[in-house]
Short mmCIF file of C-alpha atoms in Angstrom, two decimals:
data_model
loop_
_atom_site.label_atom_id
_atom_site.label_comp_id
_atom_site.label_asym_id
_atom_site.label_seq_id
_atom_site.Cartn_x
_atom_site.Cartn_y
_atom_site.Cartn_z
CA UNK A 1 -13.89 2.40 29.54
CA UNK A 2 -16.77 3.88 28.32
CA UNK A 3 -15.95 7.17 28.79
CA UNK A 4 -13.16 7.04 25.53
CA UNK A 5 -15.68 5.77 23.32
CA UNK A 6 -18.74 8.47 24.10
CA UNK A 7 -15.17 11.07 23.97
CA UNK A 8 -15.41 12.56 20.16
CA UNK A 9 -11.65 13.07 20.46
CA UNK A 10 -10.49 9.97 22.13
CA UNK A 11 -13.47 7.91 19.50
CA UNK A 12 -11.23 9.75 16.39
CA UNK A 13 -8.16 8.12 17.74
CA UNK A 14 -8.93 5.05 18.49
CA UNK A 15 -10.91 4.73 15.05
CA UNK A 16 -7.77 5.86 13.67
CA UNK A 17 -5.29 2.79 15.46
CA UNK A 18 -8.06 0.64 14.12
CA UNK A 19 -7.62 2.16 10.67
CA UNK A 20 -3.63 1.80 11.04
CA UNK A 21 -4.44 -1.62 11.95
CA UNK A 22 -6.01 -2.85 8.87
CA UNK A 23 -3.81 -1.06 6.88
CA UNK A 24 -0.81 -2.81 8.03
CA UNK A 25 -2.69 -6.26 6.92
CA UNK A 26 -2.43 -5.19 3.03
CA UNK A 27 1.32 -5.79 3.42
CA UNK A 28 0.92 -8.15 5.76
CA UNK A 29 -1.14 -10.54 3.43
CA UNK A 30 1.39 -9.62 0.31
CA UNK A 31 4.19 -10.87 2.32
CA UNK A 32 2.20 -14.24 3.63
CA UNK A 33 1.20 -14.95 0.17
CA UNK A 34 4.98 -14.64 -1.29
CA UNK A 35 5.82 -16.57 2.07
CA UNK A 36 3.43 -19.52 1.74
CA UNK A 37 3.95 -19.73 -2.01
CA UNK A 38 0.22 -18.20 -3.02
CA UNK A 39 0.33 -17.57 -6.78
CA UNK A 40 -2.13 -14.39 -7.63
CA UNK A 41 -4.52 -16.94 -9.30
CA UNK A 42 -4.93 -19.19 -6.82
CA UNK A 43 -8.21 -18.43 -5.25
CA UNK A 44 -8.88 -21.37 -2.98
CA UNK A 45 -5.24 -20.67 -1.20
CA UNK A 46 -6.19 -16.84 -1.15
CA UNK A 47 -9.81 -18.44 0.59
CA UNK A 48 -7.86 -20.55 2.76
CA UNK A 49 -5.32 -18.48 4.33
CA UNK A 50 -8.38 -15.79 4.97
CA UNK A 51 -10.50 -18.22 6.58
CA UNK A 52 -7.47 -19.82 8.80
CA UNK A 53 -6.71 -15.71 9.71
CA UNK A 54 -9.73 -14.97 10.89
CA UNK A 55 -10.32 -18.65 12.44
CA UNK A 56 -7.24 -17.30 14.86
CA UNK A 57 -9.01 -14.32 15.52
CA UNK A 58 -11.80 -15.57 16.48
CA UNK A 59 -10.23 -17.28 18.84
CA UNK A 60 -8.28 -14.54 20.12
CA UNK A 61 -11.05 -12.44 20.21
CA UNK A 62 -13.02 -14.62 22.80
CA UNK A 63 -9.41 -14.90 24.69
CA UNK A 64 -10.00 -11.42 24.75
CA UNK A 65 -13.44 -11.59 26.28
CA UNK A 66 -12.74 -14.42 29.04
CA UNK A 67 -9.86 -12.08 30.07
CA UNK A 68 -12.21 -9.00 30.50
CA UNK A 69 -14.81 -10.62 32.09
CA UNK A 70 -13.61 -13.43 34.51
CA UNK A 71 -16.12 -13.38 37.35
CA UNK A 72 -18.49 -11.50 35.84
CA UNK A 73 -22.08 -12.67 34.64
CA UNK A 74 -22.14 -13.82 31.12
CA UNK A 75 -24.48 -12.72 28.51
CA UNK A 76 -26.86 -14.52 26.78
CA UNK A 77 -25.71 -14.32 23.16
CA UNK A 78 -27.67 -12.95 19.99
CA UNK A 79 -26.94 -15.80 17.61
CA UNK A 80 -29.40 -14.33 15.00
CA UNK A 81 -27.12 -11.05 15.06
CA UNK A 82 -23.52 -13.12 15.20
CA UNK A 83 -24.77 -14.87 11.96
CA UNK A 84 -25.72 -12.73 10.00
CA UNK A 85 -22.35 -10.37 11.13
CA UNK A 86 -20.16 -13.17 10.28
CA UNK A 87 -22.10 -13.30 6.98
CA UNK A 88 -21.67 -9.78 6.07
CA UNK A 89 -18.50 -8.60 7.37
CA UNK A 90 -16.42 -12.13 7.16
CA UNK A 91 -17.57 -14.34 4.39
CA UNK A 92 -19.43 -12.71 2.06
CA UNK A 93 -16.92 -9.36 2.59
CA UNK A 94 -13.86 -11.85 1.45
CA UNK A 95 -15.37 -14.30 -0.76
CA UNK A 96 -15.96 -11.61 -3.55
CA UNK A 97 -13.04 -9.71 -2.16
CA UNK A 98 -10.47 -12.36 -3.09
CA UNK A 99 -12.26 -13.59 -6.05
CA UNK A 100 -12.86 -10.15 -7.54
CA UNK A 101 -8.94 -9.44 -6.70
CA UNK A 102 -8.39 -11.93 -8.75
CA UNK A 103 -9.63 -10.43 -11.78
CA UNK A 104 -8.37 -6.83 -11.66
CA UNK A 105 -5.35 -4.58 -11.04
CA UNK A 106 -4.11 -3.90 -6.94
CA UNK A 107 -4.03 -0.32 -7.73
CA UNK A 108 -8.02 -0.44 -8.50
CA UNK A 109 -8.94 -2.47 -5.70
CA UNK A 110 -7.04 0.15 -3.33
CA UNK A 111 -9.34 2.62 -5.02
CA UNK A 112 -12.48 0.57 -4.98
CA UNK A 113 -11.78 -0.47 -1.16
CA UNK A 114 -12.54 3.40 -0.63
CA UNK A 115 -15.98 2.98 -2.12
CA UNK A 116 -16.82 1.50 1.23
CA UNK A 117 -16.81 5.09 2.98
CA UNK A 118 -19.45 6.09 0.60
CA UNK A 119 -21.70 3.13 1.15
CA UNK A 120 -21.11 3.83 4.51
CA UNK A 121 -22.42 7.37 4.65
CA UNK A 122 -25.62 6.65 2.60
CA UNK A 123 -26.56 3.45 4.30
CA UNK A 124 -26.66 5.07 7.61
CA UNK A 125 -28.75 8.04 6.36
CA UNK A 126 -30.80 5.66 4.66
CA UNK A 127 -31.60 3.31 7.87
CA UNK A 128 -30.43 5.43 11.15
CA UNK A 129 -32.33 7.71 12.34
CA UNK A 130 -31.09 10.79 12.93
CA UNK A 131 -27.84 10.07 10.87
CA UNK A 132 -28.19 12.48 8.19
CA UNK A 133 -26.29 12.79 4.73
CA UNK A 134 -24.53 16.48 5.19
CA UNK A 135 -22.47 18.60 2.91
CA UNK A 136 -19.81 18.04 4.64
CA UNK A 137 -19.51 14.68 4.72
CA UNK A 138 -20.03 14.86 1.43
CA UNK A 139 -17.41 16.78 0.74
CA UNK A 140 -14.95 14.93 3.46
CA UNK A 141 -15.76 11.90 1.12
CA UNK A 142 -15.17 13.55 -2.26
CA UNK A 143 -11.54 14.69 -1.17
CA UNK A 144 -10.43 11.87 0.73
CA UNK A 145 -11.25 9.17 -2.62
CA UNK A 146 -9.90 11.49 -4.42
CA UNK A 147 -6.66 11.24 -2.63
CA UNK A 148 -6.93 7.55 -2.64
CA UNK A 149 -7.55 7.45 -6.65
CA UNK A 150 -4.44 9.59 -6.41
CA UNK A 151 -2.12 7.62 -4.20
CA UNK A 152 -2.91 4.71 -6.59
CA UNK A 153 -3.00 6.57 -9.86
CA UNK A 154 -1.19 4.69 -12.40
CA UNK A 155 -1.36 5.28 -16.26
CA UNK A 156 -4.29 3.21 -17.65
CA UNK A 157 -4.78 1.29 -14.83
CA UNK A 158 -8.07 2.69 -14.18
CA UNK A 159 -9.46 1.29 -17.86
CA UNK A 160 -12.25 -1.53 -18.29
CA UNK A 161 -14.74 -2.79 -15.98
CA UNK A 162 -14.91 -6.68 -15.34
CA UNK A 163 -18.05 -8.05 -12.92
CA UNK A 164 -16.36 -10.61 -11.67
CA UNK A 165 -13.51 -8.53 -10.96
CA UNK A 166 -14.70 -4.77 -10.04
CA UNK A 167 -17.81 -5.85 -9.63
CA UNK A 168 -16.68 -8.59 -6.94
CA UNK A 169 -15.02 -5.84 -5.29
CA UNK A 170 -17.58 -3.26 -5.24
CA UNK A 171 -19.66 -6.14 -3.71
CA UNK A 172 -17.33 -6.65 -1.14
CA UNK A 173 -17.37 -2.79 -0.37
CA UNK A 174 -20.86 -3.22 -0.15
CA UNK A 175 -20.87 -6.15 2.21
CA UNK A 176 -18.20 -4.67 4.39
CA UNK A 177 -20.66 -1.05 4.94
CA UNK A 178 -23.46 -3.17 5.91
CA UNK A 179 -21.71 -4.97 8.51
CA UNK A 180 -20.34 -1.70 9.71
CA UNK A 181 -24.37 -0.14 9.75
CA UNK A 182 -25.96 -3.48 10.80
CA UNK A 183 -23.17 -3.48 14.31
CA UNK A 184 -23.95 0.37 14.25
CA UNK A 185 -27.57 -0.19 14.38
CA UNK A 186 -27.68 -3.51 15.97
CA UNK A 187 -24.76 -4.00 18.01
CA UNK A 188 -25.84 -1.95 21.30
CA UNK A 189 -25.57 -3.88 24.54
CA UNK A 190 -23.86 -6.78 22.82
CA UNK A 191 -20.58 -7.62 23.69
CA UNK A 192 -18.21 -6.56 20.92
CA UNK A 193 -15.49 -9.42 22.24
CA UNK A 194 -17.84 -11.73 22.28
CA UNK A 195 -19.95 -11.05 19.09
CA UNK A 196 -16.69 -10.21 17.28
CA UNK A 197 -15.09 -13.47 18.16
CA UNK A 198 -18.10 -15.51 17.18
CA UNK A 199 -18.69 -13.92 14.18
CA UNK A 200 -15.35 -14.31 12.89
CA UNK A 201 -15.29 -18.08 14.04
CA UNK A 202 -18.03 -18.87 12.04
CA UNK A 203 -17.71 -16.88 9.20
CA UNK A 204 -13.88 -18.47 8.86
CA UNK A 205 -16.02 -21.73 7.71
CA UNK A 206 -17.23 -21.01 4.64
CA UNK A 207 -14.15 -19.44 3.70
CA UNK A 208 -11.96 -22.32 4.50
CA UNK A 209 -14.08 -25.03 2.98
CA UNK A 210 -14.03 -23.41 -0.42
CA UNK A 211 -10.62 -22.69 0.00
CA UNK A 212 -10.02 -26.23 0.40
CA UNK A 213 -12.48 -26.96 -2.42
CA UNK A 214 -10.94 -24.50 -5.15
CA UNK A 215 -7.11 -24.63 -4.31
CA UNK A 216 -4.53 -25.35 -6.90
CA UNK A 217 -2.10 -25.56 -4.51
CA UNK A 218 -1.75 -26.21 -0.74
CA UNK A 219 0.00 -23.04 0.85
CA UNK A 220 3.81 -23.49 2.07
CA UNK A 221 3.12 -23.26 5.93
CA UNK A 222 6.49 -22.11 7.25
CA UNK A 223 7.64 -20.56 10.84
CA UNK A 224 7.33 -17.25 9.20
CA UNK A 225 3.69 -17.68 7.20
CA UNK A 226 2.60 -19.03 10.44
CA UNK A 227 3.68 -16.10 12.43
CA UNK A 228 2.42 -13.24 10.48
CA UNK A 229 -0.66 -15.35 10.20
CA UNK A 230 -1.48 -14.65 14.13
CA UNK A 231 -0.42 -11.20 13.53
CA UNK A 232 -3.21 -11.03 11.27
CA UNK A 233 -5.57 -12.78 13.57
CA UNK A 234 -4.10 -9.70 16.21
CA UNK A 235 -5.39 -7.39 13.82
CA UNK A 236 -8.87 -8.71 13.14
CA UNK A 237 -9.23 -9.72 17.05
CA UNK A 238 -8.46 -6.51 18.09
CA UNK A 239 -9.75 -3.83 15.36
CA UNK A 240 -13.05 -5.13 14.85
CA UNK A 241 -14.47 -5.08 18.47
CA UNK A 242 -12.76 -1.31 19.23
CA UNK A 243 -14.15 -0.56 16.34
CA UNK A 244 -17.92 -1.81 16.97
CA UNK A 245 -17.22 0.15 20.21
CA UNK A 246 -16.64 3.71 18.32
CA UNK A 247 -19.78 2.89 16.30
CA UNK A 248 -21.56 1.89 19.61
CA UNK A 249 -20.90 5.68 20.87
CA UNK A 250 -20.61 7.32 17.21
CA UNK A 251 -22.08 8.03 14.30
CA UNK A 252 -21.55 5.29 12.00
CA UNK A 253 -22.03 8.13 9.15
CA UNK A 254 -19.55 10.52 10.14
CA UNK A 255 -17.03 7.65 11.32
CA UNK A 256 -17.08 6.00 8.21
CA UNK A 257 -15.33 8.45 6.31
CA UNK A 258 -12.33 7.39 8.33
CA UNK A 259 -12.22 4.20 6.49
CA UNK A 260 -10.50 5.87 3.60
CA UNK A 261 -7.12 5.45 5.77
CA UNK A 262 -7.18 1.94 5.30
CA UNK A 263 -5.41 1.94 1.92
CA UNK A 264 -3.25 5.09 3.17
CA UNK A 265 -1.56 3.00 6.16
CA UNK A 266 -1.33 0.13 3.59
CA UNK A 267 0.19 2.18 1.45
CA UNK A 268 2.73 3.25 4.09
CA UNK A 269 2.89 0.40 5.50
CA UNK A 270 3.75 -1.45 2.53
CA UNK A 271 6.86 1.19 2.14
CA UNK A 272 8.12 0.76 5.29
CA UNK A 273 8.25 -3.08 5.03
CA UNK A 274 8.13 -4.45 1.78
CA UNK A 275 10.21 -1.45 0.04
CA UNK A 276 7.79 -0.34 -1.90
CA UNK A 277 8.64 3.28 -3.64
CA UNK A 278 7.39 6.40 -1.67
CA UNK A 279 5.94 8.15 -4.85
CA UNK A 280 4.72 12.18 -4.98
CA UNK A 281 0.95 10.31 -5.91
CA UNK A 282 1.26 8.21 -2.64
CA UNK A 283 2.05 12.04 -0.35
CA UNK A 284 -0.38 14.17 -2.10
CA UNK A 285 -2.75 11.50 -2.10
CA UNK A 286 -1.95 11.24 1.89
CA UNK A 287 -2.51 15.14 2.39
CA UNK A 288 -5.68 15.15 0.43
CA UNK A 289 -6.73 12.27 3.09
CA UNK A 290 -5.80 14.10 5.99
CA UNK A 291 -7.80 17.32 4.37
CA UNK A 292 -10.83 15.49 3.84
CA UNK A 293 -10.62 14.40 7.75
CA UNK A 294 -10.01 18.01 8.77
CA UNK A 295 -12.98 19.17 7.16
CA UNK A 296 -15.15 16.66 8.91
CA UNK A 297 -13.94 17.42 11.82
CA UNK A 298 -13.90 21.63 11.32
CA UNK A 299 -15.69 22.69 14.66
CA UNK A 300 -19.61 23.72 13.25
CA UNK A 301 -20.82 27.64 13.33
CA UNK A 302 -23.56 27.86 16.39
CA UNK A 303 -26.14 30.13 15.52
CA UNK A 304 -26.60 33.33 18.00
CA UNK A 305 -29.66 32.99 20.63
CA UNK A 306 -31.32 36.23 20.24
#
């Protein structure tokens, strides 16, 4: 299995189904909240429904592991590293997330959420060595957010600044790039079924006891809610270790620019199932995307041996 993860080719792809992956969870969380009865307000049921999410994919996640390695020695596990991952990428990622959501428009957050690229880029040139900051990726960086400000753009939506609500989020951006560095830096020899499903076990708790604490409202759990739920346990069960495999193999640098097609599938995603409009800002915001990606990836002049 290694083999598709040290692949640069077969690494881009399955970054990208990871990408697709969370993207389809923006739509998927719009439609549990309108399912369960979540008012935009309510922060504790926002908290709650996280923290029960990622509870489930915890638990799939180490279903995932005892499948994969029945018979085989286990590991001793890296507690000190599973903390502070669940810290970073699960609670402290959603906490300001959902609270900062709370205070500011959808179309911003979309924008913000591609801030996490950036921090991505200079975190790793900042603490791994021999992951340098490049023009290119520079430039890959500049024309993908500029597609996402695009794809988002609505008339003075992009006014005002709020801490607690663009601040929140750039906070979660933040959190969410140092989880991605820390497994990039940290996260060699561990196993990412393992560590993933731990992480996101524990880090569930915090989320669901001040969801508990702060809701207004208990959430409607219906046959539906409960089902798209799991799928969203799927998606954090299954993204999150691929994608600590990529960054195992990878350079978390480079790789991170491919975060900015989170909001893009979520953007088509949310199209295709909640019947959203497919607007001209949502395509050429989706080509510039796609250009920024092509430029990362535009093979690099060798210089002649004389």
């Amino acid at each position: 299995m290694e083999k598709y993860f040290k692949n640069k080719g077969y690494a881009i792809a399955i970054s990208l189904f990871c990408m697709m992956l969370w993207g389809s969870a923006l739509p998927v969380i719009k439609a549990t909240y309108r399912i369960m009865e979540v008012t935009s307000d309510d922060v504790g049921s926002k908290l709650l429904v996280a923290g029960i999410r990622f509870f489930i994919g915890g638990v799939m996640a180490l279903g995932y592991y005892a499948l994969l390695n029945r018979g085989k020695p286990t590991q001793k596990p890296d507690w000190k590293y599973i903390i502070m991952l669940g810290l970073l990428q699960t609670s402290f990622q959603y906490i300001f997330y959902y609270m900062g959501l709370a205070h500011t428009l959808g179309v911003k957050a979309a924008v913000i959420q591609a801030s996490n690229a950036f921090f991505i880029v200079i975190i790793s040139a900042m603490v791994i060595k021999g992951d340098r900051l490049t023009v290119r990726r520079l430039l890959s960086l500049a024309i993908g957010t500029a597609g996402i400000v695009v794809a988002n753009f609505q008339a003075g939506s992009f006014t005002g600044f709020k801490f607690t609500g663009e601040g929140f989020l750039l906070l979660a951006a933040l959190f969410s790039a140092l989880a991605t560095v820390y497994v990039a830096k940290y996260g060699k020899g561990k196993d990412a079924f393992f560590a993933g499903g731990m992480q996101f076990f524990l880090g569930s708790l915090p989320l669901i006891a001040m969801g508990v604490a702060l809701c207004h409202q208990w959430p409607h759990f219906t046959v539906s809610g409960v089902l798209l739920l799991i799928y969203g346990g799927f998606i954090s069960a299954t993204a999150f270790p691929l994608w600590s495999l990529v960054l195992r193999y990878q350079s978390s640098g480079e790789f991170g620019v491919y975060r900015l097609f989170i909001p893009v599938f979520g953007a088509l995603f949310s199209v295709l199932f909640l019947k959203e409009r497919f607007t001209t800002e949502i395509f050429f915001g989706m080509v510039l995307v796609l250009l920024g990606s092509l430029i990362l990836n535009l093979p690099s002049k060798k210089k002649k041996v004389s």
